[in-house]
Coordinates of C-alpha atoms and ligand atoms in Angstrom, one line a residue:
X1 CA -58.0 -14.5 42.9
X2 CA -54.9 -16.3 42.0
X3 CA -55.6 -16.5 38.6
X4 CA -56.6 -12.9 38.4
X5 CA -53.1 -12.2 39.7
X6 CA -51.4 -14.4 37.7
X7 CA -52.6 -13.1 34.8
X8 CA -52.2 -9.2 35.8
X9 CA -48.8 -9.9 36.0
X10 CA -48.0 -11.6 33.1
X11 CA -49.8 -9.1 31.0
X12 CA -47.9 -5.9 32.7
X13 CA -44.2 -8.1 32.8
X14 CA -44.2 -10.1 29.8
X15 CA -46.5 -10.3 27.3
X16 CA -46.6 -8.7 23.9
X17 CA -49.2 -6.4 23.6
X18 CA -49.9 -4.5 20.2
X19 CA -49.1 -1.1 19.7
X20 CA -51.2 1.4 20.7
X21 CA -53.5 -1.6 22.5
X22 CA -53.4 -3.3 26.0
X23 CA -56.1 -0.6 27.0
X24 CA -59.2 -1.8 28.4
X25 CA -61.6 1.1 27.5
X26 CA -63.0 -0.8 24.6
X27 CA -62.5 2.8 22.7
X28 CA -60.7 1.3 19.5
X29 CA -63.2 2.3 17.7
X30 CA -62.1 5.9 17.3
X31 CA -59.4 7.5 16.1
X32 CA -56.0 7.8 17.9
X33 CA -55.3 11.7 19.2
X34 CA -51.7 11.6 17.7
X35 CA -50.7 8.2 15.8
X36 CA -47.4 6.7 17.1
X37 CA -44.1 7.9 16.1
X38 CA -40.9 8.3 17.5
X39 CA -39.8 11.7 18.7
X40 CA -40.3 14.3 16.2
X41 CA -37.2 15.9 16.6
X42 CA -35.3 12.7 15.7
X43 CA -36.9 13.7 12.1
X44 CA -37.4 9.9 11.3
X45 CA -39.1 8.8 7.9
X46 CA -41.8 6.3 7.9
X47 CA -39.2 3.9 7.0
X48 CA -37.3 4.8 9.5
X49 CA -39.6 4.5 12.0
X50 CA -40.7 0.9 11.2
X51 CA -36.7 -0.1 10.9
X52 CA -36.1 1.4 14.6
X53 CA -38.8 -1.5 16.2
X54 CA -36.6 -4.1 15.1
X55 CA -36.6 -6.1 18.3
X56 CA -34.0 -8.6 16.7
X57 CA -31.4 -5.9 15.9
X58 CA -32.5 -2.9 18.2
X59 CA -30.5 -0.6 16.3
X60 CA -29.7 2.9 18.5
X61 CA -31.5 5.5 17.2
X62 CA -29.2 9.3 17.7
X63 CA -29.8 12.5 16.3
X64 CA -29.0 13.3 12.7
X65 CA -26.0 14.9 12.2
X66 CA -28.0 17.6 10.2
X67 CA -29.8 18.0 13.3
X68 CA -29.7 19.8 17.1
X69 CA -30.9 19.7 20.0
X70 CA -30.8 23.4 22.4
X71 CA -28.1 23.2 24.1
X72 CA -26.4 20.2 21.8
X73 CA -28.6 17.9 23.5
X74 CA -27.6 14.4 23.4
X75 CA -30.2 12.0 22.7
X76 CA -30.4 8.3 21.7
X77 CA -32.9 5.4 22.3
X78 CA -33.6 2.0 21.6
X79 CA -36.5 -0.7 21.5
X80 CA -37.4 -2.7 23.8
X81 CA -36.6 -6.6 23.5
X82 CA -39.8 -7.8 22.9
X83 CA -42.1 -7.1 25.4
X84 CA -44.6 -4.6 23.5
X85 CA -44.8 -4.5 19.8
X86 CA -43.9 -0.9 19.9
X87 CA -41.5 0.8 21.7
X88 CA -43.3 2.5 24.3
X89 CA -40.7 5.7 25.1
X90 CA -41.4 9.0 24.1
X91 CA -39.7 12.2 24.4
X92 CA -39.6 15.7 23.6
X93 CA -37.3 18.5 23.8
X94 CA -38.3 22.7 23.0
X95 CA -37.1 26.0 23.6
X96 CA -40.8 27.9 24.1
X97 CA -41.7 31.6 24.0
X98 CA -44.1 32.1 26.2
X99 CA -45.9 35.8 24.9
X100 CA -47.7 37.9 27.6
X101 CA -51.9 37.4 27.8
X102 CA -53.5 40.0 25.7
X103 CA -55.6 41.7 27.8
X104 CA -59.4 40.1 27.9
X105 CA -58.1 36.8 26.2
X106 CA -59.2 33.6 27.4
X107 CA -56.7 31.8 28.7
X108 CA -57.9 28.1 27.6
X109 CA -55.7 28.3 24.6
X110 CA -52.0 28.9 23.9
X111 CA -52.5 29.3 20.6
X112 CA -50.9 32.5 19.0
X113 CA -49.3 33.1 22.9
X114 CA -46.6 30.3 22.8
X115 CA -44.1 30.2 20.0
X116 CA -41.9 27.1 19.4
X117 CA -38.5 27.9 18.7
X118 CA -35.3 26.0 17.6
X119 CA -35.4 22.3 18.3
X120 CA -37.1 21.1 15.6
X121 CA -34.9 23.3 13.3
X122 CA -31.9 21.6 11.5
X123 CA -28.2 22.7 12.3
X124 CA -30.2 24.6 15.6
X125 CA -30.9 27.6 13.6
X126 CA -32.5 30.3 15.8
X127 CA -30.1 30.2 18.5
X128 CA -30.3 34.2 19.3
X129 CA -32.8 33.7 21.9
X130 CA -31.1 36.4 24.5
X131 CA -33.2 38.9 24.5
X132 CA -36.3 36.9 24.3
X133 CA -34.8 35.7 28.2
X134 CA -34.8 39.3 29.7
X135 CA -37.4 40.8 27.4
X136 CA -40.8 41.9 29.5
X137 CA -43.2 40.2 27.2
X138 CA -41.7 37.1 26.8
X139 CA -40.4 34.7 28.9
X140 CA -38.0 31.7 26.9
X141 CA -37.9 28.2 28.9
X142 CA -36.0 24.9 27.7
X143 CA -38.0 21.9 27.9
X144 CA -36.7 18.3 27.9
X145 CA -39.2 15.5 28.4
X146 CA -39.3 11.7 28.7
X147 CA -42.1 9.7 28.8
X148 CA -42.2 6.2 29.5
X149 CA -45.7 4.0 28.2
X150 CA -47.3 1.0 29.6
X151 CA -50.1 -0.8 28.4
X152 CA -50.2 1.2 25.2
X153 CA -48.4 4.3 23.8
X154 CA -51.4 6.6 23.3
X155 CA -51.0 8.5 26.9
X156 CA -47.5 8.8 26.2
X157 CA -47.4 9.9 22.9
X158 CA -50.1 12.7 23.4
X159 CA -48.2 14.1 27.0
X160 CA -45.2 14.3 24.5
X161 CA -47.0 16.4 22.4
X162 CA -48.6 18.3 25.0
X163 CA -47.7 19.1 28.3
X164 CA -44.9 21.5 27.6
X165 CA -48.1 23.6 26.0
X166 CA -50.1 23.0 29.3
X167 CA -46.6 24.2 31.2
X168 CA -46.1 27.2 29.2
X169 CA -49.8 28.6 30.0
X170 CA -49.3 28.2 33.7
X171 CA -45.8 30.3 32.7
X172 CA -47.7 32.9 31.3
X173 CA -50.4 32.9 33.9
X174 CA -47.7 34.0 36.4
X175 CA -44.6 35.9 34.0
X176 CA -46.4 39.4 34.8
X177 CA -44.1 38.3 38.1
X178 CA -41.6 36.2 37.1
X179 CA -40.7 38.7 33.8
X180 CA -40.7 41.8 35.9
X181 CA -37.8 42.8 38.1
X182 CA -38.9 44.8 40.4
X183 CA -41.8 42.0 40.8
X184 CA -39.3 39.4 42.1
X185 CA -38.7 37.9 45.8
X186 CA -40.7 39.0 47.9
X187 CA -43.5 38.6 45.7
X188 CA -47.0 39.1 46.5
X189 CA -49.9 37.0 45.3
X190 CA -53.5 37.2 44.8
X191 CA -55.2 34.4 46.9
X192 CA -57.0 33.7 43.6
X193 CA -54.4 34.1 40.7
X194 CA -57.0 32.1 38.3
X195 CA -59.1 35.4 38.7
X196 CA -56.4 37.8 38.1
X197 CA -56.9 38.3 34.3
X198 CA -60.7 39.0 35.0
X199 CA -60.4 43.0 36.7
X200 CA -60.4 45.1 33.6
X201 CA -57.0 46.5 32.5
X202 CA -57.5 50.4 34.1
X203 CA -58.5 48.7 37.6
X204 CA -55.8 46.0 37.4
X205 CA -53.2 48.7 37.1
X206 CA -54.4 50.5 39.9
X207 CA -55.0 47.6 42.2
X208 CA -50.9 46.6 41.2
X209 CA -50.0 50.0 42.1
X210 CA -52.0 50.0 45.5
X211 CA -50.8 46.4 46.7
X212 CA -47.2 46.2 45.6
X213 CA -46.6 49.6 47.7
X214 CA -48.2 48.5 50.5
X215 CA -46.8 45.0 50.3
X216 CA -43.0 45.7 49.3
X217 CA -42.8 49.0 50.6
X218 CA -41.7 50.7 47.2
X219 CA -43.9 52.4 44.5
X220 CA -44.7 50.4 41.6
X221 CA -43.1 51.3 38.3
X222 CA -45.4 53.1 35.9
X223 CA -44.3 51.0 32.9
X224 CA -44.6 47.9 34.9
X225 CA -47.7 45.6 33.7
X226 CA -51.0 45.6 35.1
X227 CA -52.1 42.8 37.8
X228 CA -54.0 42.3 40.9
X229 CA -51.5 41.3 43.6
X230 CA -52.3 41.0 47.4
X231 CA -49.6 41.1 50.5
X232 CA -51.4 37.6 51.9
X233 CA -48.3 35.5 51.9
X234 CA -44.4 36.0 50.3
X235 CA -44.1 33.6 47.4
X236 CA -40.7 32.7 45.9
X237 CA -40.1 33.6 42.0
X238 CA -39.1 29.6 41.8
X239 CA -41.9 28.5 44.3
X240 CA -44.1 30.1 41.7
X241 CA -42.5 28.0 38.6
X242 CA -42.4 25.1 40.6
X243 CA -46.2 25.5 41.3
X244 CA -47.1 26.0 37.3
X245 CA -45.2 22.6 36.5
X246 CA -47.2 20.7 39.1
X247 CA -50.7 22.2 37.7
X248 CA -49.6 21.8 34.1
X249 CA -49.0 18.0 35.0
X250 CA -52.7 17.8 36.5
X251 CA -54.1 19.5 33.3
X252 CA -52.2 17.3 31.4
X253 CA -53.8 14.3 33.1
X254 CA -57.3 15.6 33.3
X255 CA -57.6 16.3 29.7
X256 CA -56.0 12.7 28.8
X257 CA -59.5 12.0 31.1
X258 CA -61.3 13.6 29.1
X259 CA -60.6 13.4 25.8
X260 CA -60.8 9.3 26.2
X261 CA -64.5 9.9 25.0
X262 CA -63.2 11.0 21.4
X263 CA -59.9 9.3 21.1
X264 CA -58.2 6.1 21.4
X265 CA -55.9 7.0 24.1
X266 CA -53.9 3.8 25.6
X267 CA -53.0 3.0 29.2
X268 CA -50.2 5.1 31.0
X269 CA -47.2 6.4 30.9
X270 CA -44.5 8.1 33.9
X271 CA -43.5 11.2 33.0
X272 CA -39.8 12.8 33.5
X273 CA -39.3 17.1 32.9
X274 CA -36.5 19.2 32.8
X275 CA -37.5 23.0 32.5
X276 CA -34.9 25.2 32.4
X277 CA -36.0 29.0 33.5
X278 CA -34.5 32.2 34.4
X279 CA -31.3 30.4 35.2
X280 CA -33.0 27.3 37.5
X281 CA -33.3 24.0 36.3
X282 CA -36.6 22.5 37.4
X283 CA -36.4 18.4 37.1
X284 CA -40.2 17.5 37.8
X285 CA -40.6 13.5 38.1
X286 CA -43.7 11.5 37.9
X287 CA -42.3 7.7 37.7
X288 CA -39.5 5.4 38.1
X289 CA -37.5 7.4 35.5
X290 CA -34.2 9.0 36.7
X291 CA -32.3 12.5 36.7
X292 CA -28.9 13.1 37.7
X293 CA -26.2 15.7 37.4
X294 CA -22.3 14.9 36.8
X295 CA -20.4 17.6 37.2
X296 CA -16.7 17.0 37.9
X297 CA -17.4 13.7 38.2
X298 CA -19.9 14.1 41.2
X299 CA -23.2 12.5 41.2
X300 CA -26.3 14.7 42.2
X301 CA -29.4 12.6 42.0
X302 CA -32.4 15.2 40.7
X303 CA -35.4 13.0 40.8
X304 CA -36.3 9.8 43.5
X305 CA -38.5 6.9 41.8
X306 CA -42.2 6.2 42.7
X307 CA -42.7 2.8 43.0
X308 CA -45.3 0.3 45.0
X309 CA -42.4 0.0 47.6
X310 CA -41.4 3.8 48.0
X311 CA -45.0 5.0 47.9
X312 CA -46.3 2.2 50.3
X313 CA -47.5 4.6 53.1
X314 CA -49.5 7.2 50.5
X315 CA -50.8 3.9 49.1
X316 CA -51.7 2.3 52.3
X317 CA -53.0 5.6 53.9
X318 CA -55.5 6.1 50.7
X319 CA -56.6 2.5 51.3
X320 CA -57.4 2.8 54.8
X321 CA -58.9 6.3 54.6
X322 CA -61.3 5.0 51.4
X323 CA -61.8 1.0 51.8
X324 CA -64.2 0.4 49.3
X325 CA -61.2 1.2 46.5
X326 CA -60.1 -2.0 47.5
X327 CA -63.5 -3.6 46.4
X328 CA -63.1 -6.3 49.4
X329 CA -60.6 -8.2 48.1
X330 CA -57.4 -6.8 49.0
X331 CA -56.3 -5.6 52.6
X332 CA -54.1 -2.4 52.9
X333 CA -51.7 -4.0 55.7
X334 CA -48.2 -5.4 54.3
X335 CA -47.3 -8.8 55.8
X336 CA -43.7 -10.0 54.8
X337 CA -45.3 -12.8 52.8
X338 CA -48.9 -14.0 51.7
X339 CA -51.1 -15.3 54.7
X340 CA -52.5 -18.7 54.6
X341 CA -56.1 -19.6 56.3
X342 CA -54.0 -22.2 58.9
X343 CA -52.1 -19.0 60.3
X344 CA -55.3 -17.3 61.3
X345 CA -55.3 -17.1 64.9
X346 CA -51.5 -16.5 65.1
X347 CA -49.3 -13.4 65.3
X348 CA -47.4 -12.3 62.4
X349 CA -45.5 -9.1 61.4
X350 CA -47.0 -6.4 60.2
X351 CA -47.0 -2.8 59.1
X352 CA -49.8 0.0 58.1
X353 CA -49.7 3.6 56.4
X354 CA -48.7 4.6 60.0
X355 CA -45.1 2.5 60.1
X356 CA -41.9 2.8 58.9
X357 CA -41.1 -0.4 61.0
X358 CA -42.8 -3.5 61.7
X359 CA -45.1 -5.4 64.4
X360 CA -46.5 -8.3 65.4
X361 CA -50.9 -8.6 65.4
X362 CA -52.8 -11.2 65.2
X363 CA -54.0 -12.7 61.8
X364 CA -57.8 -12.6 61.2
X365 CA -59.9 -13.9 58.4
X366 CA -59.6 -10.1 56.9
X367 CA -56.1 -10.5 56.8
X368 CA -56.2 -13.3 54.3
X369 CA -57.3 -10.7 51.6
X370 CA -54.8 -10.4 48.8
X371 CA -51.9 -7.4 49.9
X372 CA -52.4 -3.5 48.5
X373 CA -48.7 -3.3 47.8
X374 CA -47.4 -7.5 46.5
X375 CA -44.0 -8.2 45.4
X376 CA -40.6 -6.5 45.5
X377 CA -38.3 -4.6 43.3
X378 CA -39.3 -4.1 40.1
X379 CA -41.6 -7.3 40.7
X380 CA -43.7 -5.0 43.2
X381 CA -47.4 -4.2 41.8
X382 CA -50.1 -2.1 43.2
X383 CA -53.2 -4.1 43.3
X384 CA -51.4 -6.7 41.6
X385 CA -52.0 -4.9 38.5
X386 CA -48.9 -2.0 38.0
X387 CA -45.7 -1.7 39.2
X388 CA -45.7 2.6 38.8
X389 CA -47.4 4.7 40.8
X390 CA -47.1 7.8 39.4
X391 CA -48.0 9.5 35.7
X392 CA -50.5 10.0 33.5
X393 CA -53.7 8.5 31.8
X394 CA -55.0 4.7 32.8
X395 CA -58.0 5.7 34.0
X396 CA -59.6 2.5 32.4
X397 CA -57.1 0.8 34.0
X398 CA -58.8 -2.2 36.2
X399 CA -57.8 -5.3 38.3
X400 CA -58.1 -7.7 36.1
X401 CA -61.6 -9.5 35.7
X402 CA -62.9 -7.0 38.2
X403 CA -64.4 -3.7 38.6
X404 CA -61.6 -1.9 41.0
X405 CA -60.1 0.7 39.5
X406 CA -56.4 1.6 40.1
X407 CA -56.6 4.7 39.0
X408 CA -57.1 6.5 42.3
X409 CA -53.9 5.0 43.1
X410 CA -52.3 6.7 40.9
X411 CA -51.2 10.2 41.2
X412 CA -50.0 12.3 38.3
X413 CA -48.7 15.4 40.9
X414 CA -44.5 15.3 40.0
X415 CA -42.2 16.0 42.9
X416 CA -40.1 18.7 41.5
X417 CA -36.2 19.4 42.1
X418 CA -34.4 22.9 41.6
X419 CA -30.9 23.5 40.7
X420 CA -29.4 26.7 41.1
X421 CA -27.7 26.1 37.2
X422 CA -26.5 29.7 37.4
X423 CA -25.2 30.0 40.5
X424 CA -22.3 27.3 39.5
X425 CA -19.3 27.3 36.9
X426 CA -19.4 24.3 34.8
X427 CA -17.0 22.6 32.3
X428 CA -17.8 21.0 29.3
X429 CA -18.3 17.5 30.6
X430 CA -20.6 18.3 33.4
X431 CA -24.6 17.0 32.2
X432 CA -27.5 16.5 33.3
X433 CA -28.5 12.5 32.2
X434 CA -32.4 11.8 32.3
X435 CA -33.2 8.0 31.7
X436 CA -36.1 5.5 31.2
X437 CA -35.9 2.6 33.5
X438 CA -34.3 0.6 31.0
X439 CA -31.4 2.5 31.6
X440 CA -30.9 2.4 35.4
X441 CA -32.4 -1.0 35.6
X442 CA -28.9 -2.3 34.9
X443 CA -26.3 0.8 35.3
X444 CA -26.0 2.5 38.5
X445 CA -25.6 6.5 39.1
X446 CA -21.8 5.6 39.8
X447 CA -21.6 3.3 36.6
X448 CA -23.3 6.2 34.1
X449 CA -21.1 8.9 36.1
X450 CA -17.8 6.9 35.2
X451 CA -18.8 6.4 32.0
X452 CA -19.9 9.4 30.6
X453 CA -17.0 10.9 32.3
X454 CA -14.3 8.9 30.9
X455 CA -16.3 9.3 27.1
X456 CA -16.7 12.9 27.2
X457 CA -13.1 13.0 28.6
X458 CA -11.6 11.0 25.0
X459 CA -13.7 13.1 22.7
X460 CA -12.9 16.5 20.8
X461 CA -14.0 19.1 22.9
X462 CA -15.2 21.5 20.1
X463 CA -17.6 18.4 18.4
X464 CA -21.0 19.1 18.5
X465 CA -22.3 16.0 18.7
X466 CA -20.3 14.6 21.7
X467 CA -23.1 14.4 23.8
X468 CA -25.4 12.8 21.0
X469 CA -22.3 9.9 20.9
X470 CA -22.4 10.0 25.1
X471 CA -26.3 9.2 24.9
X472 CA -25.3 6.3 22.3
X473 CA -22.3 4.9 24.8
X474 CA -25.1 4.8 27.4
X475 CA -27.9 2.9 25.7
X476 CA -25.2 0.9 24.4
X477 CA -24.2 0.0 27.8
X478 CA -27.6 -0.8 28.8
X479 CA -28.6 -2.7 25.9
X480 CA -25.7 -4.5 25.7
X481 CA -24.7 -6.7 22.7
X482 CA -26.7 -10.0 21.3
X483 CA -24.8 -13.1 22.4
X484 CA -25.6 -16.7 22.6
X485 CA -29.3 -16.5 23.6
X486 CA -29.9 -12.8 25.1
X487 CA -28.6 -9.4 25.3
X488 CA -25.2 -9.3 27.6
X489 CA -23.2 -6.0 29.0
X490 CA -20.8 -6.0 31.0
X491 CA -19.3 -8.4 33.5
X492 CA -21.5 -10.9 31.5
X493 CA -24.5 -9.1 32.8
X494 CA -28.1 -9.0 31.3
X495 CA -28.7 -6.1 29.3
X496 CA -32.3 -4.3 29.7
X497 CA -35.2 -5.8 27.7
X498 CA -36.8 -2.3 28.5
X499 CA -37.1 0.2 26.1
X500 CA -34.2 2.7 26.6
X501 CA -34.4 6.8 26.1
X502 CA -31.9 8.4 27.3
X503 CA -30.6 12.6 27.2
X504 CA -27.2 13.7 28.1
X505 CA -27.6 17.8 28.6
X506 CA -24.7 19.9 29.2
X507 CA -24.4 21.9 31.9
X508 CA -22.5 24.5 30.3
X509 CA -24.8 26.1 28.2
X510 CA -26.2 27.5 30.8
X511 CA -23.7 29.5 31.7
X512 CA -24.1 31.9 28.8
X513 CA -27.9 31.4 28.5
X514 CA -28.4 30.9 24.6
Ligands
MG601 MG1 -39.4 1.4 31.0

């Protein structure tokens, strides 16, 4: 068992493992879904590409200067120091327009209902978006995205290509609400909104008409569009978008499931979201990535990491509750350290799914099994195997030399935050930052606060690409510079080995909504 830990670790700590490999599926055989490139709005050649895994140099990769991001995003990243061949990051950033279902169309596909707009366009041409934000048939979101691979970049690089597509369909399947004023708080909801697109047009309307008058006490407007509504339960207009960005996470990971059987899809990967929507920012995290606003100089943290230690008690609980996940050879109880057979028979402190604090039982043979949850900080692993708990794909993903999965661990659902960006004046140096690990692994919240404060506050106000040079200050930070034998920041710190992504978004775009 020791050896089977021993190795885990190094494998998911240290070791180099080829791009798009470390999977255990024994699927290499066919094709990768999407092959592995950095993010396609960087707009990197080939050439490019293979110059920005230079672990020796680790050059910071920005936007082009012929280039933009919505909103001016800032955006830089940077490889990792070794660890995997490739760098494992990925991100993507779109403005979508999400186009009202045709009535009797299925709604499997988004294709022909979801147009991509501006961010993959040079000098941000397209920027006239307004009246696609108050317009009844469409419904314009902002999508920012990291994603952060282990094991492999296929899961990562196919939920950056994907899940703000899954995202916009659970938009649609709800924007005969959200899009429709006199449809807003208090809302009414079928008790089955998959089925609502399945009464024909002529009964829908009718059906909207009867329930919205009995529900909201006002009659429907004859121009307003045809749905099936019911006066169950009053649902929020942001409850609603919060509730399509935690289904369009589980699609997202189901059909990584599933399409394992046809592509090469490698190990896992967290998953970090900004959505911005009818004035709210959504931040939905899945993983130990990190949101936080700055604004005057104030940290707001957006997201909270999932990690063996702060899920312990979900962990533990789904242990306990299915035991044979554990395949009888690791206990769900935490100890503070590793029983030995000579303590069996004498009390040590414990704690279960139950506990926040700790107690004393008595140690039996059972309890010699090796710990659910082992290790601490980012040396913490869940069945000695990974050290996230949350994101998508590894569903091949086994103890080593065993058959226990870790998969059921492992929980795609995000826990989303809303931010009222609307309902708040901002200057031109309050952002939102959204970081990998490799960023917050060495900088604190205070650290990043002070520094893009004090860059933004030394640049021109009127350059564009202030916040692409804030992103660079930050990975530089992080990374560090190469001296005598490793990479050093500040206060002769070590810099992150960890691949580094990193967005700085202002805050004050949203103000004017383009
Ligand atoms: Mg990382």
């Amino acid at each position: 068992m020791l050896t089977r830990v021993k190795s885990a670790v190094a494998t998911f700590m240290g070791g180099v493992m080829p791009g798009g490999g470390g999977d255990t599926s024994g699927a290499s055989d066919v094709p990768s879904k999407f092959p592995y490139s950095r993010p396609e709005f960087l707009g990197l050649s080939p050439d490019e590409v293979e110059c920005s895994a230079d672990h020796s140099a680790r050059p910071i990769v920005t936007m082009k200067e012929s280039k933009s991001l919505p909103w001016s995003t800032g955006y830089a990243e940077v490889i990792n120091a070794g660890k995997s061949t490739l760098n494992e990051d990925q991100a993507c950033c779109e403005v979508l327009v999400v186009k009202r279902r045709p009535p009797g169309s299925s709604p499997a596909s988004s294709r022909g209902l979801v147009a991509r707009r501006r961010s993959s366009l040079p000098n941000g041409e397209g920027l006239g978006l307004r009246e696609d934000l108050v317009n009844a048939d469409n419904l314009t979101f902002h999508y920012w995205a990291l994603f952060d691979g282990h094991a492999g970049c296929g899961a990562a690089v196919v939920a950056s290509r994907l899940l703000h597509h899954h995202i916009a369909l659970h938009l649609q399947e709800v924007m005969d609400i959200l899009c429709t004023p006199d449809l807003q708080p208090p809302t009414c909801l079928s008790e089955e909104p998959a089925r609502h697109n399945l009464v024909p047009t002529s009964q829908r309307a009718l059906t909207r008409a009867v329930s919205l008058r009995g529900a909201a006490g006002a009659p429907a407007s004859p121009s307003a569009p045809p749905t099936r509504f019911f006066a169950e339960k009053k649902v929020s207009q942001e409850s609603l978008v919060v509730g399509a960005i935690e289904n369009a996470f589980k699609d997202m990971d189901v059909q990584i499931e599933k399409e394992r059987a046809v592509y090469n899809i490698s190990g896992g990967c967290t998953a970090l979201v900004v959505v911005y929507v009818l004035g709210k920012i959504y931040v939905a995290n899945a993983g130990d990535s990190r949101a936080v606003i700055i604004r005057g100089g104030e940290v707001t943290p957006m997201s909270r990491e999932f990690t063996p230690e702060s899920e312990r008690r979900r962990l533990q609980f789904l242990a306990y509750m299915q035991p044979h996940l554990l395949g009888n050879e690791f206990t769900h109880l935490e100890f503070p350290r590793r029983v030995q057979r000579k303590e069996v028979g004498k009390r040590m402190l414990y704690r279960d799914f139950t506990m926040s604090g700790w107690a004393y039982k008595t140690i039996q043979d059972e309890d010699l099994k090796f710990p659910l949850i082992y290790g601490e900080g980012k040396k913490a692993r869940v069945l000695a195997t990974i050290g996230v708990t949350r994101g998508f794909g590894d569903h091949s993903l086994k103890v080593h030399d065993s058959n226990i999965s870790i998969k059921p661990f492992l929980s795609c659902c995000p826990e989303v935050q809303v931010y009222p960006l609307a309902q708040h004046q901002h200057g031109a140096d309050d952002v939102l930052v959204l970081g990998t690990d490799g960023l917050w692994d060495v900088l604190s919240n205070q650290e990043v606060a002070e520094a893009v404060t004090c860059f933004l506050a030394n640049c021109d106000p009127d350059d564009p690409h202030r916040y692409t040079m804030a992103a660079q200050e930050l990975v530089m930070r992080a990374r560090g510079v190469l001296r005598d034998r490793g990479w050093r920041i500040s206060n002769d710190r070590l810099g992150s080995g960890d691949d580094i992504s990193v967005y700085v978004i202002p805050l004050v775009h949203g103000n004017v909504q383009d």
